[in-house]
GROMACS .gro file of C-alpha atoms in nm:
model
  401
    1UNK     CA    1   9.045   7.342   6.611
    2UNK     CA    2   8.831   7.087   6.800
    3UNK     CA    3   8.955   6.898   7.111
    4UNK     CA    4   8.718   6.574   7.051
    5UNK     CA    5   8.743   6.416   7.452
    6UNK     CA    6   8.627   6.104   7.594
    7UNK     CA    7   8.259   6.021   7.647
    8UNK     CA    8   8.034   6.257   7.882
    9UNK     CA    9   7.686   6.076   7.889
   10UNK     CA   10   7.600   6.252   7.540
   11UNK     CA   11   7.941   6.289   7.387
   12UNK     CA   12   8.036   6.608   7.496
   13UNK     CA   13   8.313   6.780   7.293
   14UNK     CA   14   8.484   7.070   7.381
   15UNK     CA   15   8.442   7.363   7.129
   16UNK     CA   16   8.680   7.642   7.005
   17UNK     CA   17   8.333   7.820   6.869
   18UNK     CA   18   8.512   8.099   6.691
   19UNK     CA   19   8.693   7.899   6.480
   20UNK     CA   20   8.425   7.685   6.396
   21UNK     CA   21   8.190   8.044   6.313
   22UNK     CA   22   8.445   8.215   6.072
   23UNK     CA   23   8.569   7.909   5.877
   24UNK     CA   24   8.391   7.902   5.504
   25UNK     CA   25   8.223   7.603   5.531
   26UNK     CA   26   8.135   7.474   5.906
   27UNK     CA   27   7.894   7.235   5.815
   28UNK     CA   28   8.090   6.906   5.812
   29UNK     CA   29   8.226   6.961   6.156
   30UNK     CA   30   7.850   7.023   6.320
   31UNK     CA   31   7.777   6.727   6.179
   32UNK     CA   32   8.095   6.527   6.331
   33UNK     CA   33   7.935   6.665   6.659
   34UNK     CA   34   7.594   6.623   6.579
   35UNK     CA   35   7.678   6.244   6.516
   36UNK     CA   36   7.883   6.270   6.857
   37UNK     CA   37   7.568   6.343   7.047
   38UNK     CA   38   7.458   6.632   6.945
   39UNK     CA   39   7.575   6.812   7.276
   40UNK     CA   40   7.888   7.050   7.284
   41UNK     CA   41   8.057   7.229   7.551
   42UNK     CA   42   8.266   7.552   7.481
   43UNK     CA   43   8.545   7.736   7.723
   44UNK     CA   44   8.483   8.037   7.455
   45UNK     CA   45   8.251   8.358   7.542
   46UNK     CA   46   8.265   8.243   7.912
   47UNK     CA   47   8.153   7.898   7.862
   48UNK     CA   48   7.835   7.758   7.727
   49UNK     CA   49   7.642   7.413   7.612
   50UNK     CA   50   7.543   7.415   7.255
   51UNK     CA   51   7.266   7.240   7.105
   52UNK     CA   52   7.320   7.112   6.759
   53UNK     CA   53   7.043   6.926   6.627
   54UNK     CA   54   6.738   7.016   6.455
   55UNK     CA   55   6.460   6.858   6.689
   56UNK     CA   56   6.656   6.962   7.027
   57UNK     CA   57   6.686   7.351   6.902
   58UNK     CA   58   6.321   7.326   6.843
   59UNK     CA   59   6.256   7.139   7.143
   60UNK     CA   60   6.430   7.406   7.381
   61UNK     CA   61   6.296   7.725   7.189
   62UNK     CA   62   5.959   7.564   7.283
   63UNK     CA   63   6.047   7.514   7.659
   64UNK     CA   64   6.092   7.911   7.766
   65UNK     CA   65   6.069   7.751   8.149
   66UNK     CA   66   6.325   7.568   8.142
   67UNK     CA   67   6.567   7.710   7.871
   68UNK     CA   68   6.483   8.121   7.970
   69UNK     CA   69   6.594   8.420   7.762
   70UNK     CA   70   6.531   8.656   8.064
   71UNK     CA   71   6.913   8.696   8.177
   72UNK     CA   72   6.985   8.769   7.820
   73UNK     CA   73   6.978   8.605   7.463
   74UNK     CA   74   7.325   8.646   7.362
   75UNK     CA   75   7.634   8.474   7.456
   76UNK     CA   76   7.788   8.683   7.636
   77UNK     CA   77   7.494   8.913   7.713
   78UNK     CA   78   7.554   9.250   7.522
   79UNK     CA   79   7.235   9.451   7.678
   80UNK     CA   80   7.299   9.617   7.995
   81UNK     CA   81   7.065   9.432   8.264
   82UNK     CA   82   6.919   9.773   8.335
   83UNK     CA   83   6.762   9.781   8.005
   84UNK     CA   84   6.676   9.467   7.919
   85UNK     CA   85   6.591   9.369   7.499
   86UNK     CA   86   6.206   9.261   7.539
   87UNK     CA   87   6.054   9.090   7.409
   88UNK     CA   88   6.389   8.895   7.318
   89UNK     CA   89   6.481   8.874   7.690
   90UNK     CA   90   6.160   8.814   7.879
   91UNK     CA   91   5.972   8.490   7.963
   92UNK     CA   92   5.610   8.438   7.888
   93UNK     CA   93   5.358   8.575   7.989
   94UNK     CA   94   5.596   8.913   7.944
   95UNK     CA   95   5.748   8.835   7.617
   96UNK     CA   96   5.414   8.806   7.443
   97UNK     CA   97   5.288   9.163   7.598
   98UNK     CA   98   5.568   9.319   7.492
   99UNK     CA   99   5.562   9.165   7.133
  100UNK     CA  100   5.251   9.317   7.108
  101UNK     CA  101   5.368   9.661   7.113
  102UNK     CA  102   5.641   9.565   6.814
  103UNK     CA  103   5.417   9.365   6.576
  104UNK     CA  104   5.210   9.637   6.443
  105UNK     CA  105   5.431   9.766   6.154
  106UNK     CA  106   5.582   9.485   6.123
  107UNK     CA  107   5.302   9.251   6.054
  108UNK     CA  108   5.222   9.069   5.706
  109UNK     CA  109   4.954   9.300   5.593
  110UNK     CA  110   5.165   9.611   5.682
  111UNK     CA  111   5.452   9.483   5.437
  112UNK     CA  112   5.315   9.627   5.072
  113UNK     CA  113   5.376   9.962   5.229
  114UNK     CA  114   5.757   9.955   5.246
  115UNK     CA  115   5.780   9.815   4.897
  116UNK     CA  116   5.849  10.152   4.750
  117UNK     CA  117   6.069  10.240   5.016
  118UNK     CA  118   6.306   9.967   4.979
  119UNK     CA  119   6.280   9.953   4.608
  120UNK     CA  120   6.366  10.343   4.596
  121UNK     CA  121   6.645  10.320   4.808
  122UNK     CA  122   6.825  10.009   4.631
  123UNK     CA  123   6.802  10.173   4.333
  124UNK     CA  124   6.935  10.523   4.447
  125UNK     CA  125   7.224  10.310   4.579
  126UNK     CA  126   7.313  10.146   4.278
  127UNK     CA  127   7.272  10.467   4.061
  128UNK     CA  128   7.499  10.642   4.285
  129UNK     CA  129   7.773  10.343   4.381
  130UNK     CA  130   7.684  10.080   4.089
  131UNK     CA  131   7.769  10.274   3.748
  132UNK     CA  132   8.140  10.205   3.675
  133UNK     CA  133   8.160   9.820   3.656
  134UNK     CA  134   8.271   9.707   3.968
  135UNK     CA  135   8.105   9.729   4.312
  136UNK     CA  136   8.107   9.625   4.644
  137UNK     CA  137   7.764   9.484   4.733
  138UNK     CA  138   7.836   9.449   5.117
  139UNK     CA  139   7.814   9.802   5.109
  140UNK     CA  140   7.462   9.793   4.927
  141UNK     CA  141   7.321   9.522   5.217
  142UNK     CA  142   7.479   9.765   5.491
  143UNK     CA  143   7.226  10.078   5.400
  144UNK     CA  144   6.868   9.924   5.337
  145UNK     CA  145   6.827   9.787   5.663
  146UNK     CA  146   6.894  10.058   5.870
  147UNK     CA  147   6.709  10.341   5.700
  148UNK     CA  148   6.419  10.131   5.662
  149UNK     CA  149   6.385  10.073   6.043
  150UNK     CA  150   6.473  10.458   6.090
  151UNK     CA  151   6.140  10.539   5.871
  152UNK     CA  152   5.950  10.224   6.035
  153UNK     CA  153   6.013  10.385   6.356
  154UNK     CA  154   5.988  10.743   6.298
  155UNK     CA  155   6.351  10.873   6.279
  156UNK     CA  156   6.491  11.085   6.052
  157UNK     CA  157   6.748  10.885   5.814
  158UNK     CA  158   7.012  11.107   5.908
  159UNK     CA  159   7.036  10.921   6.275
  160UNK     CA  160   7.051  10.610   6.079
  161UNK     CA  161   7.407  10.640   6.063
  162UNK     CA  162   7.487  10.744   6.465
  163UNK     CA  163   7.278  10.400   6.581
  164UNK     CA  164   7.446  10.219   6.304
  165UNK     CA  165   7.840  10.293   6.424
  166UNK     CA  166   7.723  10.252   6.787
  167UNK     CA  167   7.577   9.894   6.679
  168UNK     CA  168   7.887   9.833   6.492
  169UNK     CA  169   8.075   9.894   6.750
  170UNK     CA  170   7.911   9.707   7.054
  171UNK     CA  171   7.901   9.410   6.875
  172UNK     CA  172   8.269   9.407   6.750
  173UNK     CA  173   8.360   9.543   7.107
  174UNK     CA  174   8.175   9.148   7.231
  175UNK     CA  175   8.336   8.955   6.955
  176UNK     CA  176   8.688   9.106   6.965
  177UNK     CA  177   8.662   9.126   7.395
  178UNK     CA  178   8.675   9.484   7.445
  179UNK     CA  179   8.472   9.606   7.662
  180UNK     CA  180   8.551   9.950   7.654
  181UNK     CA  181   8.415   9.954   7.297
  182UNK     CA  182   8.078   9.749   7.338
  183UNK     CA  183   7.999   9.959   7.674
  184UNK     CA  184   8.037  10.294   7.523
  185UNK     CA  185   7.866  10.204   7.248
  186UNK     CA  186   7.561  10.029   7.428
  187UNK     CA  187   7.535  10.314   7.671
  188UNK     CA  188   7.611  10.567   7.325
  189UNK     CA  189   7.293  10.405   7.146
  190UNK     CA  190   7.073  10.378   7.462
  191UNK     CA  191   7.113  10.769   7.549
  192UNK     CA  192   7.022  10.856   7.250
  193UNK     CA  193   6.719  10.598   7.245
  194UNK     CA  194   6.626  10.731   7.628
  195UNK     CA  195   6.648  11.119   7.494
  196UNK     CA  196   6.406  11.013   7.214
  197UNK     CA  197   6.116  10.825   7.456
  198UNK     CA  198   6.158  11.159   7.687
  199UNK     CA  199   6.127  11.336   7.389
  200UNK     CA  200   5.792  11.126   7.269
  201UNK     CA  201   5.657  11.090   7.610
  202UNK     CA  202   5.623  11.437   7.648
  203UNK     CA  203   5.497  11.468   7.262
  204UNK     CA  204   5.371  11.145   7.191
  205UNK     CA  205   5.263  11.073   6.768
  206UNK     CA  206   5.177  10.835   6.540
  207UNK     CA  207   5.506  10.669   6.531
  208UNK     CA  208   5.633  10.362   6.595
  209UNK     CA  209   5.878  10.500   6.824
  210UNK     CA  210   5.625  10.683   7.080
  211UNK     CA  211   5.371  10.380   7.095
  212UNK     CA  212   5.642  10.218   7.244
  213UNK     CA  213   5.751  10.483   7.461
  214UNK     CA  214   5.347  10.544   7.577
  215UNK     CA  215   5.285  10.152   7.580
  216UNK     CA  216   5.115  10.013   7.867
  217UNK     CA  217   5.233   9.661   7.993
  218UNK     CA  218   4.916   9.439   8.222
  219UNK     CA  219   4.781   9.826   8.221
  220UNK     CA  220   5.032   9.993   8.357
  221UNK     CA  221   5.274  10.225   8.131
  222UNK     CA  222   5.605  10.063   8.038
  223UNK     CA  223   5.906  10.137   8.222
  224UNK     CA  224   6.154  10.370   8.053
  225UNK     CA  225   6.395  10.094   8.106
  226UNK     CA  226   6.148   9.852   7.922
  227UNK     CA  227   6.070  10.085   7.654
  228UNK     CA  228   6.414  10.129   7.561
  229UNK     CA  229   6.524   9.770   7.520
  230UNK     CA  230   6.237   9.712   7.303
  231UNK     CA  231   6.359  10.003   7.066
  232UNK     CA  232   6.704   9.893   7.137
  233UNK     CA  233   6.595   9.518   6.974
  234UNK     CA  234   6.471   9.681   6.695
  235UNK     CA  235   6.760   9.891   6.567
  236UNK     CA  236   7.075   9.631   6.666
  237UNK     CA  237   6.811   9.311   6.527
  238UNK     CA  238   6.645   9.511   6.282
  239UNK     CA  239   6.955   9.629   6.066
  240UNK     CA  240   7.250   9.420   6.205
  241UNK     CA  241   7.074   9.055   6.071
  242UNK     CA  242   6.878   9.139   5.757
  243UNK     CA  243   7.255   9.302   5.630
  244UNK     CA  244   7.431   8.964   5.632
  245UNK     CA  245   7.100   8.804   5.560
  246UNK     CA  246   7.103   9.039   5.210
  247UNK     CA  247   7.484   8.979   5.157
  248UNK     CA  248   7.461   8.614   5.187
  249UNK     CA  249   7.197   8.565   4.945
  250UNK     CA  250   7.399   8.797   4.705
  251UNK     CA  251   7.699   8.618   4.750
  252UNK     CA  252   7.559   8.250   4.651
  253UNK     CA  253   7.378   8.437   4.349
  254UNK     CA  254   7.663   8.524   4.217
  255UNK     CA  255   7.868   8.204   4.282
  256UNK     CA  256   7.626   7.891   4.295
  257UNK     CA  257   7.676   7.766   3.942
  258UNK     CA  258   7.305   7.861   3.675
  259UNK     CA  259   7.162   8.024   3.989
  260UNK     CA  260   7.164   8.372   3.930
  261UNK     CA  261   7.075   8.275   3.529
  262UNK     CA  262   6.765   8.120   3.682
  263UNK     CA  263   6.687   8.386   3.846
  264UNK     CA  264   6.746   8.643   3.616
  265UNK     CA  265   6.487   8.457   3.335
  266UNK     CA  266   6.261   8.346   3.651
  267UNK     CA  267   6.217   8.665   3.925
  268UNK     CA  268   5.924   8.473   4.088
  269UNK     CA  269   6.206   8.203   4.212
  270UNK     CA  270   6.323   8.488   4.374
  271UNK     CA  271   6.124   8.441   4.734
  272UNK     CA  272   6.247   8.048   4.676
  273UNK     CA  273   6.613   8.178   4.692
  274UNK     CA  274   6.595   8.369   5.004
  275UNK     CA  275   6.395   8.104   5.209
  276UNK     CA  276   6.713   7.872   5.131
  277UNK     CA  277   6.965   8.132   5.213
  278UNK     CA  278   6.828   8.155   5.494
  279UNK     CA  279   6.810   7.826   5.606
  280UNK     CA  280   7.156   7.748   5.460
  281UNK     CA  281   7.335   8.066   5.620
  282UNK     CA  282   7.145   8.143   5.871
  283UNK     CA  283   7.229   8.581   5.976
  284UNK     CA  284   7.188   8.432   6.351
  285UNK     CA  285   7.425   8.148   6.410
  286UNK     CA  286   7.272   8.098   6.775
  287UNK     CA  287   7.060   8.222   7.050
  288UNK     CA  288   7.121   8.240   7.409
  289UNK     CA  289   6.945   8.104   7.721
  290UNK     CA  290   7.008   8.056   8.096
  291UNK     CA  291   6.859   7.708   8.241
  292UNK     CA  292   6.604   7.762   8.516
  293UNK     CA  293   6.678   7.439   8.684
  294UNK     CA  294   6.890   7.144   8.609
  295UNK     CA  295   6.817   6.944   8.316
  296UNK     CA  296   6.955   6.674   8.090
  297UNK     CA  297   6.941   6.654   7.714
  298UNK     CA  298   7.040   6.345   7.504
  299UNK     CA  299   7.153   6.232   7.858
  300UNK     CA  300   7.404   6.505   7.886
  301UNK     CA  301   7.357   6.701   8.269
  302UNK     CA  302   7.374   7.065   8.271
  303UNK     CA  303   7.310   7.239   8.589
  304UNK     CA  304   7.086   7.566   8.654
  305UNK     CA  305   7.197   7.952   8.547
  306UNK     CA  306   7.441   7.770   8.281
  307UNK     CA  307   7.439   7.879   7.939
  308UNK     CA  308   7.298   7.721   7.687
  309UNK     CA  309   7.322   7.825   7.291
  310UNK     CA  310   7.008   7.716   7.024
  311UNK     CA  311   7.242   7.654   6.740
  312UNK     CA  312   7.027   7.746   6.455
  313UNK     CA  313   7.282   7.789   6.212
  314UNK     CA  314   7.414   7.398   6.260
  315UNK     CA  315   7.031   7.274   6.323
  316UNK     CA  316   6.966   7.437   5.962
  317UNK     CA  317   7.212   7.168   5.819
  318UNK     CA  318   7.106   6.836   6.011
  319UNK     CA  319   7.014   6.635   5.750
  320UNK     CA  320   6.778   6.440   5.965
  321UNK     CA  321   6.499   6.749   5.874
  322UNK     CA  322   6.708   6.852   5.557
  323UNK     CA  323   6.821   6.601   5.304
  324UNK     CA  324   7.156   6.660   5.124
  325UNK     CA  325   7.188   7.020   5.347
  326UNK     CA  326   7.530   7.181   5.199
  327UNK     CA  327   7.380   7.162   4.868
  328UNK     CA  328   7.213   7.495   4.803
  329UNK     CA  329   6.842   7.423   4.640
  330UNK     CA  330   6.572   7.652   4.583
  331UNK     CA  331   6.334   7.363   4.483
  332UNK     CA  332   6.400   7.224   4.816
  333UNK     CA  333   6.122   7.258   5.109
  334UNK     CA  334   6.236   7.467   5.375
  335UNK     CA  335   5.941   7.518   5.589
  336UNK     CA  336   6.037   7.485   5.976
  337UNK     CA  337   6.356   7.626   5.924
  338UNK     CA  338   6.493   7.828   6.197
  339UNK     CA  339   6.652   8.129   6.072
  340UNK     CA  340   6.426   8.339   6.275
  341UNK     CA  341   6.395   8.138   6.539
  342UNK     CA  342   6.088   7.927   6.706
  343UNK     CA  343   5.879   7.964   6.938
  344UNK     CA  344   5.772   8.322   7.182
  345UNK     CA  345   6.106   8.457   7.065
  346UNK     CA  346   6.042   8.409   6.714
  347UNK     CA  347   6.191   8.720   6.497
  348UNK     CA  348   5.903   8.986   6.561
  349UNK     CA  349   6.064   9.145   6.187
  350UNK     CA  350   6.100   8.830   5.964
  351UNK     CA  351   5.855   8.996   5.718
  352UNK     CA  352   6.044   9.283   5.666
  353UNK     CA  353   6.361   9.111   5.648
  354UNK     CA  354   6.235   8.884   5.348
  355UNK     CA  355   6.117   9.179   5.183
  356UNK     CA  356   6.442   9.362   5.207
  357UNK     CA  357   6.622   9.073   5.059
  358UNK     CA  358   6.384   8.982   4.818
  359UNK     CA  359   6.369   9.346   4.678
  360UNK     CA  360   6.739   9.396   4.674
  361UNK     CA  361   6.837   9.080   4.480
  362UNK     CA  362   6.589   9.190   4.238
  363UNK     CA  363   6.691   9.503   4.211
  364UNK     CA  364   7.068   9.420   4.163
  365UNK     CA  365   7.007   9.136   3.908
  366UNK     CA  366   6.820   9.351   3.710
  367UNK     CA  367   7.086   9.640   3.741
  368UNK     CA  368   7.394   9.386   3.675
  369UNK     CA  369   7.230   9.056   3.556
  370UNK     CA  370   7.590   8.965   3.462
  371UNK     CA  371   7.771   8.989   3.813
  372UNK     CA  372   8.081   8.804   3.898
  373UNK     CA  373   8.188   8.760   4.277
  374UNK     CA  374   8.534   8.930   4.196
  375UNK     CA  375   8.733   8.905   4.533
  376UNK     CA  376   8.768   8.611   4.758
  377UNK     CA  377   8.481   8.627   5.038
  378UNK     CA  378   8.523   8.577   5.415
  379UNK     CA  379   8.203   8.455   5.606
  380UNK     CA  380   8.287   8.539   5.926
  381UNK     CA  381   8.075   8.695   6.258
  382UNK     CA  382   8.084   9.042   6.394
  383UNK     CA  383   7.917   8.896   6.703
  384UNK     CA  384   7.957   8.563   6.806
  385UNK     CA  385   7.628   8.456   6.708
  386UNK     CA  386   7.596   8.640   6.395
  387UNK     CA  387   7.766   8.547   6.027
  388UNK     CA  388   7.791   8.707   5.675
  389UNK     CA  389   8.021   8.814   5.448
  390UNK     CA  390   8.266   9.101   5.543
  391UNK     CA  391   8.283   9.216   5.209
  392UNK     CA  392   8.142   9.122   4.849
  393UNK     CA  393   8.347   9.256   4.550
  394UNK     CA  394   8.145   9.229   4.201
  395UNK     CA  395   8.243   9.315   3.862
  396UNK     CA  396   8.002   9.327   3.573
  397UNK     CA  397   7.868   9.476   3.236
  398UNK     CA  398   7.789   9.893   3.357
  399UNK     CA  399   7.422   9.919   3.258
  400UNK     CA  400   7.372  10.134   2.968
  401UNK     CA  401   7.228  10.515   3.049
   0.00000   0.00000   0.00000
């Protein structure tokens, strides 16, 4: 799987990267290449440098000059150039303007009003999908996420579904190479998101959806291109990452031995549980950047406009900032993990994706306290940079009506 080559100033190795993302348990080869040097190099996705270590992902999330998000943050870029996803692919002093226009709903404070929300739908799930014994809880983490953003933003639930299979389907069009499926999907979801800021500009309301289609950017009003990528970032981020992030933490409930006991007789440990999850299995494997100008890190040379990937994912497991990292441990301290990120691109909807996972797992261990992961479970990506369970087959005791 890994072609380990001779010395390259930093111990370059050349990566097959989608082997290394699907296979169960990835951790022991980062840290072959972390002890390497900490530098790889990948022929996959059209070539990249990938950081590996905790303080040089930091390090280069902090250093937006040099390591720049504005020719895209993906490997390969999915956005069309046209429309690019701001704040997620803008430099400073742009990115932080047009974070500004996101953060509102999505803010701390803001949070206690979705509680009902998420805690009504989980439940109407499980009532209707969850009565027989046997479910598949994939299927649970695939609805919350997108009908929350659809109310956070205005829509009506019912379109929930439309940006969902044209999300779907541009990232499985990048990670299976097939263009024709990620362009007609990209250019599916971003008609429909350019009909809806027409539709808002010319009757703006109190929705999320038409302050960002009446924003104004250094006082002027934000391009229609502009507009759209920010809405765009908000339904592919806001649904596609908080569903693995839910299905994850579901899946080690149910199979990390006295864990979901603990949880069942101690709820509060709850918030514990998803802060490792995500640190541990991080939704977002890796970011992309483009290097401004020539550079160097742990001696390795990379040269400007190559791509460069912030491996969060592997960084979440050097044990140089976390002791003893495959073993899954809620008493463990996770601050400065990098799940969502660091830095000007950190995730602008964190908040609500804690809450979502926090609320399901509580709902579902109170619904089947007794679940068993019933089916073997592949971790694998449906981007390149993403990673969750495809599927998570459960038996357990049917609640009594």
């Amino acid at each position: 799987m890994t072609d380990v080559t001779d010395k390259i100033d930093a111990a370059t190795v050349n990566l097959n990267y989608d082997d290394l993302n699907s296979s169960a348990c990835p951790w022991p080869q980062y840290q072959e290449l972390r002890e390497a040097g900490g530098v790889v190099r990948s022929n996959d996705l059209g070539g990249f440098w990938g950081l590996l270590g905790y303080d040089q992902v930091k390090a280069a999330a902090a250093d937006p000059g040099r390591f720049s998000s504005a020719q895209g943050a993906t490997i390969p870029r999915m956005t069309d150039p046209r429309f690019p996803a701001v704040p997620l692919e803008a430099d400073p002093p742009e990115a932080g303007l047009y974070r500004k226009l996101l953060q509102g709903p999505l803010r701390p404070g803001k949070m206690a009003g979705y509680v009902d929300l998420i805690t009504d739908l989980t439940r109407s799930w499980l009532r209707d999908h969850a009565g027989t014994g046997s479910a598949d809880l994939k299927e649970l983490a695939a609805t919350i996420p997108p009908e929350v953003i659809a109310h956070i933003l205005g829509l009506d639930a019912a379109d929930a579904d439309d940006f969902v299979a044209w999300s779907h389907g541009m990232v499985e069009g990048a990670a299976t190479d097939n263009p024709e499926l990620k362009n007609s999907s990209v250019q599916s979801l971003l008609g429909y998101i350019i009909a809806k800021i027409n539709h808002y500009r010319e009757s703006p309301d109190e929705t999320l959806f038409s302050a960002v289609a009446n924003g104004e950017v250094n006082g002027e009003k934000i391009t229609v291109g502009a507009a759209a990528g920010a809405v765009f970032v908000l339904i592919v981020a806001g649904h596609e990452t908080t569903i693995n992030g839910i299905a994850s933490l579901l899946h080690v409930i149910g199979t990390a031995p006295g864990l979901k006991q603990t949880l069942v007789e101690n709820p509060d440990r709850i918030p514990d549980a998803v802060e490792e999850i995500l640190r541990y299995e991080a939704p977002i494997q890796f970011m992309g950047r483009t290097l401004t100008e020539d550079t160097a890190v742990n001696g390795c040379p990379m040269k400007q406009g190559e791509s460069v990937a912030l491996m969060f994912g592997a960084a979440n497991h050097d044990p140089a900032r976390f002791p003893d990292p495959e073993k899954f441990d809620i008493d463990r301290d996770t601050s400065g993990h990098l799940a969502f990120g660091h830095g000007i691109h950190r995730c602008v909807g964190e908040h609500l994706a804690r809450l979502e996972m926090k609320i399901v797992a509580e709902e579902v261990l109170k619904w089947m306290p007794d679940y068993e992961v019933a089916a073997p479970v592949e971790l694998r990506h449906n981007a390149a940079s993403n990673r969750g369970p495809v599927s998570l087959q459960v038996r357990f005791t049917p609640p009594q009506s």
